[in-house]
């Protein structure tokens, strides 16, 4: 940046709140500060599934603390002296005032010149209005607001079952064809603000058969990565998707 060889900085995000404050992996805030110091525009690229207009500012984002052993141990062996206290947060929060724009699959949410924040709530409201208008067949209203242009959508337990059942290469790792009625799906946290689902099926041996981690990406990318992982997985009783 100091040499003028960087035109822009683009990072991802785990969550973006109403004013544009962005939670992402540790170090993102440092990049934003460096970009601002050198006059380089800083952008956040994230799917609309990560936009959370229900939270007003980044101060409302709960930052999980990771286990201290991630810092104090290596391969199960302690590498620091006893009594060392560890602060090991998963994320940092970049203020929206440092973010030039939030790039989504449905358009860009720019930074307001006056307030320095982003109108995420208005953007999401316009998106929902467009989807409703499209569902009602109102082309005129749909054209006046952002509308969906990708396969990204929110996922729930029923969606996980439908997704897996519709893809034989994945479904066979959970159970035989037609067994999806016996699949049980539980949503859990992974410490990274991603969607993680545990899919179990009733068998003689019981146990977890499939773990689905969803980061809000386009479905085709998830399928490609999932099939690659499955083909290389050696365990007979547990298949990560």
Short mmCIF file of C-alpha atoms in Angstrom, two decimals:
data_model
loop_
_atom_site.label_atom_id
_atom_site.label_comp_id
_atom_site.label_asym_id
_atom_site.label_seq_id
_atom_site.Cartn_x
_atom_site.Cartn_y
_atom_site.Cartn_z
CA UNK A 1 0.00 0.00 0.00
CA UNK A 2 2.80 2.38 0.87
CA UNK A 3 4.23 1.87 -2.63
CA UNK A 4 0.90 2.68 -4.25
CA UNK A 5 0.53 -0.80 -5.74
CA UNK A 6 -2.84 -1.58 -4.16
CA UNK A 7 -5.94 -0.12 -5.81
CA UNK A 8 -8.51 -1.56 -3.40
CA UNK A 9 -8.90 -4.03 -0.54
CA UNK A 10 -11.74 -6.57 -0.58
CA UNK A 11 -12.45 -8.89 2.36
CA UNK A 12 -15.21 -11.29 3.29
CA UNK A 13 -17.49 -11.16 6.31
CA UNK A 14 -19.17 -13.42 8.82
CA UNK A 15 -21.76 -10.81 9.77
CA UNK A 16 -22.64 -7.27 8.68
CA UNK A 17 -25.02 -5.24 10.85
CA UNK A 18 -27.35 -2.33 10.11
CA UNK A 19 -24.75 0.46 10.10
CA UNK A 20 -22.17 -1.51 8.12
CA UNK A 21 -20.02 -2.63 11.04
CA UNK A 22 -18.51 -5.95 9.97
CA UNK A 23 -17.41 -8.99 11.98
CA UNK A 24 -14.73 -11.06 10.28
CA UNK A 25 -11.60 -13.02 11.11
CA UNK A 26 -9.00 -11.40 13.35
CA UNK A 27 -6.85 -8.99 11.37
CA UNK A 28 -9.60 -7.59 9.15
CA UNK A 29 -9.81 -4.40 11.21
CA UNK A 30 -6.04 -3.91 10.85
CA UNK A 31 -6.34 -4.14 7.06
CA UNK A 32 -9.13 -1.55 7.12
CA UNK A 33 -7.06 0.85 9.22
CA UNK A 34 -4.04 0.40 6.93
CA UNK A 35 -6.19 1.00 3.86
CA UNK A 36 -7.64 4.19 5.36
CA UNK A 37 -4.15 5.46 6.26
CA UNK A 38 -3.05 5.04 2.64
CA UNK A 39 -6.25 6.32 0.99
CA UNK A 40 -7.09 2.90 -0.43
CA UNK A 41 -10.82 2.03 -0.66
CA UNK A 42 -11.84 -0.89 1.55
CA UNK A 43 -14.76 -3.12 0.54
CA UNK A 44 -16.62 -6.00 2.17
CA UNK A 45 -17.89 -8.73 -0.16
CA UNK A 46 -20.54 -10.95 1.42
CA UNK A 47 -23.79 -12.71 0.49
CA UNK A 48 -27.04 -11.18 1.71
CA UNK A 49 -27.36 -14.10 4.13
CA UNK A 50 -24.67 -12.44 6.28
CA UNK A 51 -26.49 -9.08 6.48
CA UNK A 52 -28.18 -8.72 9.87
CA UNK A 53 -30.24 -5.54 10.00
CA UNK A 54 -31.66 -6.56 13.40
CA UNK A 55 -28.42 -5.46 15.08
CA UNK A 56 -27.84 -1.70 15.08
CA UNK A 57 -24.05 -1.63 15.55
CA UNK A 58 -21.09 -3.94 15.87
CA UNK A 59 -21.18 -3.50 19.65
CA UNK A 60 -24.17 -5.86 19.66
CA UNK A 61 -22.28 -8.69 17.95
CA UNK A 62 -21.35 -11.38 20.43
CA UNK A 63 -17.72 -12.35 19.88
CA UNK A 64 -17.01 -15.90 20.98
CA UNK A 65 -13.81 -16.63 22.86
CA UNK A 66 -11.94 -19.63 21.51
CA UNK A 67 -10.29 -22.15 23.87
CA UNK A 68 -7.03 -20.94 25.39
CA UNK A 69 -5.41 -24.24 24.36
CA UNK A 70 -5.35 -23.02 20.77
CA UNK A 71 -2.63 -20.60 21.86
CA UNK A 72 -0.97 -22.39 24.75
CA UNK A 73 -0.71 -25.85 23.19
CA UNK A 74 0.61 -27.44 19.99
CA UNK A 75 -0.40 -31.02 19.13
CA UNK A 76 -1.58 -31.49 22.68
CA UNK A 77 1.69 -30.30 24.21
CA UNK A 78 1.82 -27.10 26.30
CA UNK A 79 4.29 -24.63 24.78
CA UNK A 80 4.01 -21.79 27.32
CA UNK A 81 4.53 -21.71 31.07
CA UNK A 82 1.67 -22.41 33.45
CA UNK A 83 -0.39 -19.44 34.60
CA UNK A 84 -0.41 -17.57 31.28
CA UNK A 85 -3.79 -15.95 30.65
CA UNK A 86 -5.08 -16.03 27.07
CA UNK A 87 -7.51 -13.75 25.25
CA UNK A 88 -8.46 -15.56 22.05
CA UNK A 89 -11.49 -13.98 20.29
CA UNK A 90 -12.74 -15.44 17.01
CA UNK A 91 -13.31 -12.13 15.25
CA UNK A 92 -12.73 -8.43 15.27
CA UNK A 93 -15.26 -5.81 14.19
CA UNK A 94 -14.43 -3.29 11.48
CA UNK A 95 -16.41 -0.02 11.82
CA UNK A 96 -18.69 0.74 8.88
CA UNK A 97 -17.11 4.18 8.53
CA UNK A 98 -14.00 2.43 7.16
CA UNK A 99 -15.96 0.36 4.63
CA UNK A 100 -16.43 2.01 1.24
CA UNK A 101 -19.19 -0.36 0.22
CA UNK A 102 -20.72 -3.75 1.00
CA UNK A 103 -20.77 -5.89 -2.15
CA UNK A 104 -23.53 -8.50 -2.30
CA UNK A 105 -24.88 -10.77 -5.02
CA UNK A 106 -27.78 -8.31 -5.38
CA UNK A 107 -25.95 -5.02 -5.47
CA UNK A 108 -23.72 -2.74 -3.42
CA UNK A 109 -24.69 -1.01 -0.17
CA UNK A 110 -22.62 2.21 -0.30
CA UNK A 111 -21.37 4.23 2.64
CA UNK A 112 -23.41 7.36 3.24
CA UNK A 113 -21.30 10.48 2.82
CA UNK A 114 -22.94 12.29 5.72
CA UNK A 115 -23.29 9.70 8.47
CA UNK A 116 -20.46 7.43 7.39
CA UNK A 117 -22.68 4.39 7.90
CA UNK A 118 -24.57 2.07 5.56
CA UNK A 119 -28.31 1.67 5.07
CA UNK A 120 -28.32 -2.09 5.39
CA UNK A 121 -31.87 -2.19 6.78
CA UNK A 122 -33.22 -0.19 3.86
CA UNK A 123 -31.35 -2.37 1.39
CA UNK A 124 -32.78 -5.54 2.92
CA UNK A 125 -36.28 -4.04 3.07
CA UNK A 126 -36.08 -3.16 -0.63
CA UNK A 127 -34.88 -6.69 -1.37
CA UNK A 128 -37.81 -8.23 0.50
CA UNK A 129 -40.23 -5.86 -1.24
CA UNK A 130 -38.83 -6.91 -4.61
CA UNK A 131 -39.16 -10.60 -3.76
CA UNK A 132 -42.76 -10.07 -2.61
CA UNK A 133 -43.57 -8.10 -5.72
CA UNK A 134 -42.04 -10.77 -7.91
CA UNK A 135 -44.05 -13.43 -6.10
CA UNK A 136 -47.23 -11.44 -6.75
CA UNK A 137 -46.35 -11.05 -10.40
CA UNK A 138 -45.93 -7.28 -10.14
CA UNK A 139 -43.15 -6.56 -12.62
CA UNK A 140 -43.44 -2.80 -12.13
CA UNK A 141 -42.80 -2.95 -8.39
CA UNK A 142 -40.10 -5.57 -8.78
CA UNK A 143 -38.16 -3.37 -11.19
CA UNK A 144 -38.10 -0.53 -8.66
CA UNK A 145 -36.08 -2.46 -6.07
CA UNK A 146 -33.16 -4.92 -5.92
CA UNK A 147 -34.13 -8.48 -6.80
CA UNK A 148 -32.52 -11.87 -6.41
CA UNK A 149 -29.98 -12.74 -9.08
CA UNK A 150 -28.37 -15.84 -7.56
CA UNK A 151 -29.14 -19.19 -5.94
CA UNK A 152 -28.15 -17.99 -2.47
CA UNK A 153 -30.92 -18.45 0.08
CA UNK A 154 -31.35 -18.90 3.80
CA UNK A 155 -31.11 -22.50 4.96
CA UNK A 156 -33.01 -24.35 7.67
CA UNK A 157 -33.29 -27.96 8.84
CA UNK A 158 -35.91 -28.85 6.23
CA UNK A 159 -33.75 -27.25 3.57
CA UNK A 160 -30.77 -29.40 4.57
CA UNK A 161 -32.82 -32.59 4.13
CA UNK A 162 -34.18 -31.41 0.77
CA UNK A 163 -30.71 -30.38 -0.41
CA UNK A 164 -29.13 -33.72 0.46
CA UNK A 165 -32.06 -35.84 -0.75
CA UNK A 166 -31.96 -34.13 -4.16
CA UNK A 167 -28.30 -35.05 -4.62
CA UNK A 168 -27.73 -38.84 -4.73
CA UNK A 169 -23.95 -38.51 -4.41
CA UNK A 170 -24.47 -36.86 -1.01
CA UNK A 171 -27.65 -38.59 0.16
CA UNK A 172 -26.13 -42.08 -0.12
CA UNK A 173 -23.65 -41.13 2.60
CA UNK A 174 -26.54 -40.50 5.00
CA UNK A 175 -28.93 -43.30 4.15
CA UNK A 176 -30.50 -45.37 1.35
CA UNK A 177 -32.85 -43.74 -1.19
CA UNK A 178 -36.19 -42.84 0.34
CA UNK A 179 -34.87 -42.82 3.91
CA UNK A 180 -34.88 -39.06 4.31
CA UNK A 181 -38.04 -39.29 6.42
CA UNK A 182 -35.91 -40.85 9.19
CA UNK A 183 -33.18 -38.21 9.08
CA UNK A 184 -32.90 -35.94 12.09
CA UNK A 185 -31.34 -32.49 11.70
CA UNK A 186 -29.97 -30.32 14.49
CA UNK A 187 -28.48 -26.85 14.08
CA UNK A 188 -25.39 -26.12 16.16
CA UNK A 189 -22.80 -23.33 16.31
CA UNK A 190 -19.27 -23.67 14.99
CA UNK A 191 -17.71 -20.57 16.58
CA UNK A 192 -17.52 -18.84 13.19
CA UNK A 193 -21.08 -17.53 12.85
CA UNK A 194 -21.69 -20.12 10.12
CA UNK A 195 -24.65 -22.48 9.82
CA UNK A 196 -23.72 -25.99 10.96
CA UNK A 197 -26.17 -28.88 10.89
CA UNK A 198 -25.77 -32.36 12.34
CA UNK A 199 -27.72 -34.94 10.33
CA UNK A 200 -28.35 -38.27 12.04
CA UNK A 201 -30.22 -41.33 10.89
CA UNK A 202 -31.64 -44.25 12.86
CA UNK A 203 -29.34 -47.24 12.35
CA UNK A 204 -28.36 -50.28 14.38
CA UNK A 205 -25.09 -48.65 15.31
CA UNK A 206 -26.53 -45.14 15.68
CA UNK A 207 -24.22 -42.14 15.73
CA UNK A 208 -23.57 -39.16 13.51
CA UNK A 209 -23.63 -39.94 9.81
CA UNK A 210 -23.29 -36.52 8.23
CA UNK A 211 -22.15 -33.02 9.21
CA UNK A 212 -23.16 -30.09 7.00
CA UNK A 213 -21.43 -26.73 7.36
CA UNK A 214 -23.04 -23.88 5.51
CA UNK A 215 -21.27 -20.55 5.06
CA UNK A 216 -23.95 -18.86 2.94
CA UNK A 217 -22.31 -19.52 -0.41
CA UNK A 218 -23.94 -20.28 -3.74
CA UNK A 219 -25.29 -23.83 -3.84
CA UNK A 220 -23.20 -25.00 -6.79
CA UNK A 221 -19.96 -24.07 -5.03
CA UNK A 222 -21.06 -25.89 -1.90
CA UNK A 223 -21.92 -29.03 -3.90
CA UNK A 224 -18.53 -29.09 -5.63
CA UNK A 225 -16.68 -28.75 -2.33
CA UNK A 226 -18.93 -31.28 -0.61
CA UNK A 227 -18.49 -33.99 -3.22
CA UNK A 228 -14.72 -33.48 -3.21
CA UNK A 229 -14.66 -33.90 0.57
CA UNK A 230 -16.86 -36.99 0.49
CA UNK A 231 -14.76 -38.76 -2.11
CA UNK A 232 -11.67 -38.37 0.05
CA UNK A 233 -13.28 -39.22 3.39
CA UNK A 234 -11.94 -42.50 4.87
CA UNK A 235 -14.30 -42.91 7.83
CA UNK A 236 -17.11 -45.47 7.40
CA UNK A 237 -19.35 -44.16 10.18
CA UNK A 238 -19.18 -40.40 9.76
CA UNK A 239 -19.27 -38.38 6.55
CA UNK A 240 -18.56 -34.61 6.59
CA UNK A 241 -20.33 -32.75 3.80
#
